[in-house]
Each structure stands twice: as C-alpha cells, then as structure tokens.
Amino acid sequence: QLQLQESGPGLVKPLETLSLTCSVSGGSISCDSCYWGWIRQPPGKGLEWIGSISYSGRTPYNPSLKSRVTISLDTSKNQFSLKLSPVTAADTAVYYCAGIVDYEQKTFDYWGQGTLVTVSS
Amino acid sequence: DIQMTQSPSTLSASVGDRVTISCRASQSIITWLAWYQQKPGKAPKPLIYKASNLESGVPSRFSGGGSATEFTLIISSLQPDDSATYYCQQYISYPYTFGQGTKLEIK
C-alpha cells in the first residue's frame, strides 16, 4: 500500500519560493504506469490541480501556474518535489501530493495528508 | 479548460435516504471522471474512477454513473459517516479540473 507524506516550510514570504517534497513509501516512484502530482486547496475552497510528473519525465502543468511551477523526481530518495516561485498571498493553501499508479484507467488514488503553506511576511 | 459544475452545492438528508449528486462537464469527457469524498482536515478519498468503478474498500452503497457530460454519484442508503464534501474530477485532458464540491449534511 503506497503512502505519501509531504514536507516543507509552513510559512513562506511573499515573492519567495515555495518548496515542498513528497516522500513515497510502500512502492517505487520509478514506475512506468505512474504519475505523481500536486493539488492544492485554499482555506475553505475547492481543489486545484497544480501539475504532475511521470517517471519518463513528462511534466504537464496547469497553465494558470505554469510560469511559476517546477515539479521534479528524485528516484534515489523515492521522492518528488514542487517549487512555486514567486509566491503571493493567493498561494496560501493546503498542498497535497498524490499518486496515480495506473494512469490508463485511474486518476489520483493515493494522497498525502496535506500540508498547510501560508504566504505572509 | 474543461469546466466541471456540481449540483447541488449543499445537501441535507436523513439517514437511510437515497442521495444523488450531479456533475456536469463543459464538454464530453466520455467516462474519464472520478469522485472523491473529503472530510474536514483530511485529504480527499477516492471513491469512484472511470465514472462507475468503485475503488477498493469503498462501501457498495456508493455508485456512479453517466457519460459524456452528465454524471451522478448516488448513495443508496445514507449513513452518518457519509457527512462530507464530495468532488468530481475530469481526467481526460490537462489541466485536470474539479467540481466546486457538494457539501452533504446529515439531518
């Protein structure tokens, strides 16, 4: 059973870089049928897909965030990461990492618990 | 982008009721639709994929249906534990998009 866990700073200053890491256990991220992604949820609001990455390195991003987002894989640590820069108060949200293990049939079927990131000086 | 619209936004029902939540896509997504359940302070929990396939471990009182642009999530006999917000999500094309959510309350 896959388990995902987000980590990173809970407070980021405006115009700086938000950096989060998702550690995956119970399976390998080096998986041809898998995609790994980030979804966020501003307080009291709905879900927004940020972007995803495949083992082959394909990185579809949400066009609304594309100019500010980078998602990368670290297979040696079985982790993937999100960088968002520069940030504003509108980027304050709970950030979830999630995995798709059979992208030909399914979407995000494994989720981390989420981590709240607040953008404030 | 494909817009996903859920109705109703909020719903109040009694234990044992049959509950239906609707999700409409702005263009055909065939059956590339998922449903999630989210409780306060928790991550979304996948319920259904490809419009009508139940995720492992999800109670059989949940079912999904529809195709193209019209989809439904049905709870056949509402239980107290079903109080949550429910989201649909299309995954036929990027950017993946979610409905705005339906908050289900138990009377």
Coordinates of C-alpha atoms in Angstrom, one line a residue:
Chain A
Q1 CA 0.0 0.0 0.0
L2 CA 1.5 3.3 -1.1
Q3 CA 1.9 6.0 1.5
L4 CA 2.8 9.6 0.6
Q5 CA 4.0 12.3 3.0
E6 CA 4.5 16.0 2.3
S7 CA 7.2 18.0 4.0
G8 CA 8.5 21.6 3.8
P9 CA 8.1 25.0 5.4
G10 CA 4.7 26.1 6.6
L11 CA 5.5 29.8 6.1
V12 CA 6.9 31.4 3.1
K13 CA 7.4 35.1 2.5
P14 CA 5.8 36.9 -0.5
L15 CA 7.9 36.8 -3.7
E16 CA 10.0 33.9 -2.4
T17 CA 10.0 30.2 -3.4
L18 CA 7.6 27.6 -2.0
S19 CA 9.4 24.3 -1.9
L20 CA 7.7 21.0 -0.9
T21 CA 8.8 17.4 -1.0
C22 CA 6.7 14.3 -1.1
S23 CA 8.2 11.1 0.2
V24 CA 6.8 7.9 -1.2
S25 CA 6.9 4.6 0.8
G26 CA 5.4 1.1 0.0
G27 CA 6.4 1.3 -3.6
S28 CA 8.7 2.8 -6.1
I29 CA 8.2 6.1 -7.9
S30 CA 10.3 4.6 -10.8
C31 CA 7.1 3.2 -12.2
D32 CA 6.2 3.3 -15.9
S33 CA 2.4 3.3 -15.3
C34 CA 2.6 6.0 -12.6
Y35 CA 2.2 9.8 -12.5
W36 CA 2.9 11.9 -9.4
G37 CA 1.2 15.2 -8.8
W38 CA 0.4 18.2 -6.6
I39 CA -3.0 19.5 -5.8
R40 CA -3.8 22.5 -3.6
Q41 CA -6.8 23.7 -1.7
P42 CA -7.0 27.3 -0.4
P43 CA -8.7 27.5 3.1
G44 CA -12.4 26.9 2.7
K45 CA -12.3 26.4 -1.0
G46 CA -12.1 23.7 -3.7
L47 CA -9.3 21.7 -5.2
E48 CA -6.9 22.9 -7.9
W49 CA -4.5 20.6 -9.8
I50 CA -1.0 22.2 -10.0
G51 CA 0.8 19.7 -12.1
S52 CA 2.2 16.1 -12.4
I53 CA 5.3 14.3 -13.4
S54 CA 5.9 10.8 -14.9
Y55 CA 8.8 8.5 -14.5
S56 CA 9.8 9.3 -18.0
G57 CA 10.0 13.0 -17.0
R58 CA 6.8 14.3 -18.7
T59 CA 5.6 17.3 -16.7
P60 CA 2.1 18.5 -17.5
Y61 CA 1.4 21.7 -15.6
N62 CA -1.7 23.8 -15.0
P63 CA -1.4 26.7 -17.5
S64 CA -2.6 29.1 -14.8
L65 CA 0.5 28.3 -12.8
K66 CA 2.9 27.0 -15.5
S67 CA 5.3 30.0 -15.5
R68 CA 5.9 29.6 -11.8
V69 CA 5.9 25.8 -11.2
T70 CA 8.6 23.1 -11.4
I71 CA 8.0 19.5 -10.4
S72 CA 10.9 17.1 -10.3
L73 CA 11.6 13.5 -9.3
D74 CA 14.5 12.2 -7.1
T75 CA 14.5 8.4 -7.7
S76 CA 17.4 7.9 -5.4
K77 CA 15.3 9.1 -2.5
N78 CA 11.9 7.9 -3.8
Q79 CA 10.7 11.5 -3.6
F80 CA 9.2 14.1 -5.8
S81 CA 9.2 17.9 -5.3
L82 CA 7.3 21.0 -6.0
K83 CA 8.7 24.5 -6.5
L84 CA 6.5 27.5 -6.9
S85 CA 8.0 30.9 -7.4
P86 CA 7.4 33.7 -6.8
V87 CA 4.5 33.3 -4.4
T88 CA 1.8 35.7 -3.2
A89 CA -0.9 35.5 -0.5
A90 CA -3.1 33.8 -3.1
D91 CA -0.8 30.8 -2.9
T92 CA -1.8 30.2 0.7
A93 CA -3.3 26.7 0.7
V94 CA -3.1 23.1 1.9
Y95 CA -0.8 21.4 -0.6
Y96 CA -1.4 17.7 -1.3
C97 CA 0.9 15.3 -3.1
A98 CA -0.8 12.4 -4.8
G99 CA -0.1 9.4 -7.0
I100 CA -1.6 7.6 -9.9
V101 CA -0.4 4.1 -10.2
D102 CA -2.4 3.1 -13.3
Y103 CA -2.8 6.3 -15.4
E104 CA -4.5 4.5 -18.3
Q105 CA -7.5 3.9 -16.0
K106 CA -7.4 5.9 -12.9
T107 CA -6.5 9.3 -11.5
F108 CA -5.2 10.2 -8.1
D109 CA -5.8 7.2 -6.0
Y110 CA -3.1 7.8 -3.3
W111 CA -2.9 11.0 -1.4
G112 CA -0.7 12.5 1.3
Q113 CA -2.3 14.0 4.4
G114 CA -1.6 17.6 3.1
T115 CA 0.5 20.4 4.5
L116 CA -0.7 24.0 5.0
V117 CA 1.6 26.6 3.5
T118 CA 0.9 30.2 4.5
V119 CA 2.4 33.1 2.4
S120 CA 2.9 36.0 4.7
S121 CA 5.7 38.5 5.6
Chain B
D1 CA -10.1 24.1 -19.8
I2 CA -13.0 21.8 -19.1
Q3 CA -15.3 23.3 -16.5
M4 CA -16.9 20.9 -14.0
T5 CA -20.1 22.0 -12.3
Q6 CA -21.7 20.1 -9.4
S7 CA -25.2 20.4 -8.1
P8 CA -26.4 21.0 -5.5
S9 CA -23.7 22.9 -3.7
T10 CA -25.1 21.8 -0.3
L11 CA -27.5 19.0 0.5
S12 CA -29.1 17.9 3.7
A13 CA -30.6 14.4 4.0
S14 CA -31.6 11.9 6.6
V15 CA -30.0 8.6 7.5
G16 CA -31.4 5.9 5.1
D17 CA -32.2 8.4 2.3
R18 CA -31.1 7.9 -1.3
V19 CA -28.9 10.8 -2.2
T20 CA -27.9 11.9 -5.7
I21 CA -25.1 14.4 -6.5
S22 CA -24.7 15.6 -10.1
C23 CA -21.7 16.7 -12.0
R24 CA -21.7 18.3 -15.5
A25 CA -18.7 18.8 -17.8
S26 CA -18.5 21.7 -20.2
Q27 CA -17.6 19.2 -23.0
S28 CA -17.6 15.5 -23.4
I29 CA -15.2 13.6 -21.1
I30 CA -16.5 10.2 -22.2
T31 CA -16.2 8.4 -18.8
W32 CA -12.9 9.9 -17.6
L33 CA -14.5 11.0 -14.3
A34 CA -13.6 10.4 -10.7
W35 CA -15.4 11.1 -7.4
Y36 CA -13.8 11.9 -4.1
Q37 CA -15.1 12.3 -0.5
Q38 CA -13.4 14.8 1.7
K39 CA -13.9 15.2 5.4
P40 CA -12.7 18.3 7.3
G41 CA -9.0 18.4 7.8
K42 CA -8.4 15.3 5.7
A43 CA -7.2 14.6 2.2
P44 CA -9.7 13.6 -0.4
K45 CA -10.5 9.9 -0.5
P46 CA -11.1 8.4 -3.9
L47 CA -14.5 6.7 -4.3
I48 CA -15.0 6.0 -8.0
Y49 CA -13.0 6.1 -11.1
K50 CA -13.9 6.0 -14.8
A51 CA -17.4 7.2 -13.9
S52 CA -18.7 4.0 -12.4
N53 CA -15.9 1.8 -11.0
L54 CA -15.8 1.6 -7.2
E55 CA -12.4 1.9 -5.6
S56 CA -11.3 -1.0 -3.4
G57 CA -12.7 -0.8 0.1
V58 CA -15.5 1.7 -0.7
P59 CA -18.9 0.6 0.6
S60 CA -21.3 -0.7 -2.0
R61 CA -23.9 1.9 -1.1
F62 CA -21.9 4.3 -3.3
S63 CA -22.3 4.1 -7.0
G64 CA -21.5 6.3 -10.0
G65 CA -22.9 6.6 -13.5
G66 CA -23.1 8.7 -16.6
S67 CA -21.1 9.5 -19.6
A68 CA -20.2 12.4 -21.9
T69 CA -21.2 15.5 -20.0
E70 CA -23.6 14.3 -17.3
F71 CA -22.6 12.2 -14.3
T72 CA -24.1 11.2 -11.0
L73 CA -22.9 9.9 -7.6
I74 CA -25.5 8.0 -5.7
I75 CA -25.5 7.0 -2.1
S76 CA -28.3 4.3 -1.9
S77 CA -28.8 4.5 1.9
L78 CA -27.2 7.4 3.6
Q79 CA -25.1 6.7 6.7
P80 CA -23.9 9.1 9.4
D81 CA -20.3 8.6 8.3
D82 CA -21.2 9.9 4.8
S83 CA -21.3 13.5 6.1
A84 CA -18.6 15.1 3.9
T85 CA -17.9 17.2 0.9
Y86 CA -17.9 15.4 -2.4
Y87 CA -15.9 16.4 -5.5
C88 CA -15.9 15.2 -9.1
Q89 CA -12.8 15.5 -11.3
Q90 CA -12.2 15.0 -15.0
Y91 CA -9.0 13.4 -16.2
I92 CA -9.5 13.2 -20.0
S93 CA -7.3 16.2 -20.6
Y94 CA -5.0 18.7 -18.9
P95 CA -5.5 20.7 -16.9
Y96 CA -7.3 18.3 -14.7
T97 CA -10.2 20.1 -13.2
F98 CA -12.5 19.6 -10.2
G99 CA -16.1 20.5 -9.5
Q100 CA -16.6 23.1 -6.8
G101 CA -17.8 20.5 -4.3
T102 CA -21.1 19.4 -2.8
K103 CA -21.4 19.6 1.0
L104 CA -23.6 16.8 2.3
E105 CA -25.0 17.2 5.8
I106 CA -27.0 14.7 7.8
K107 CA -30.2 15.9 9.3

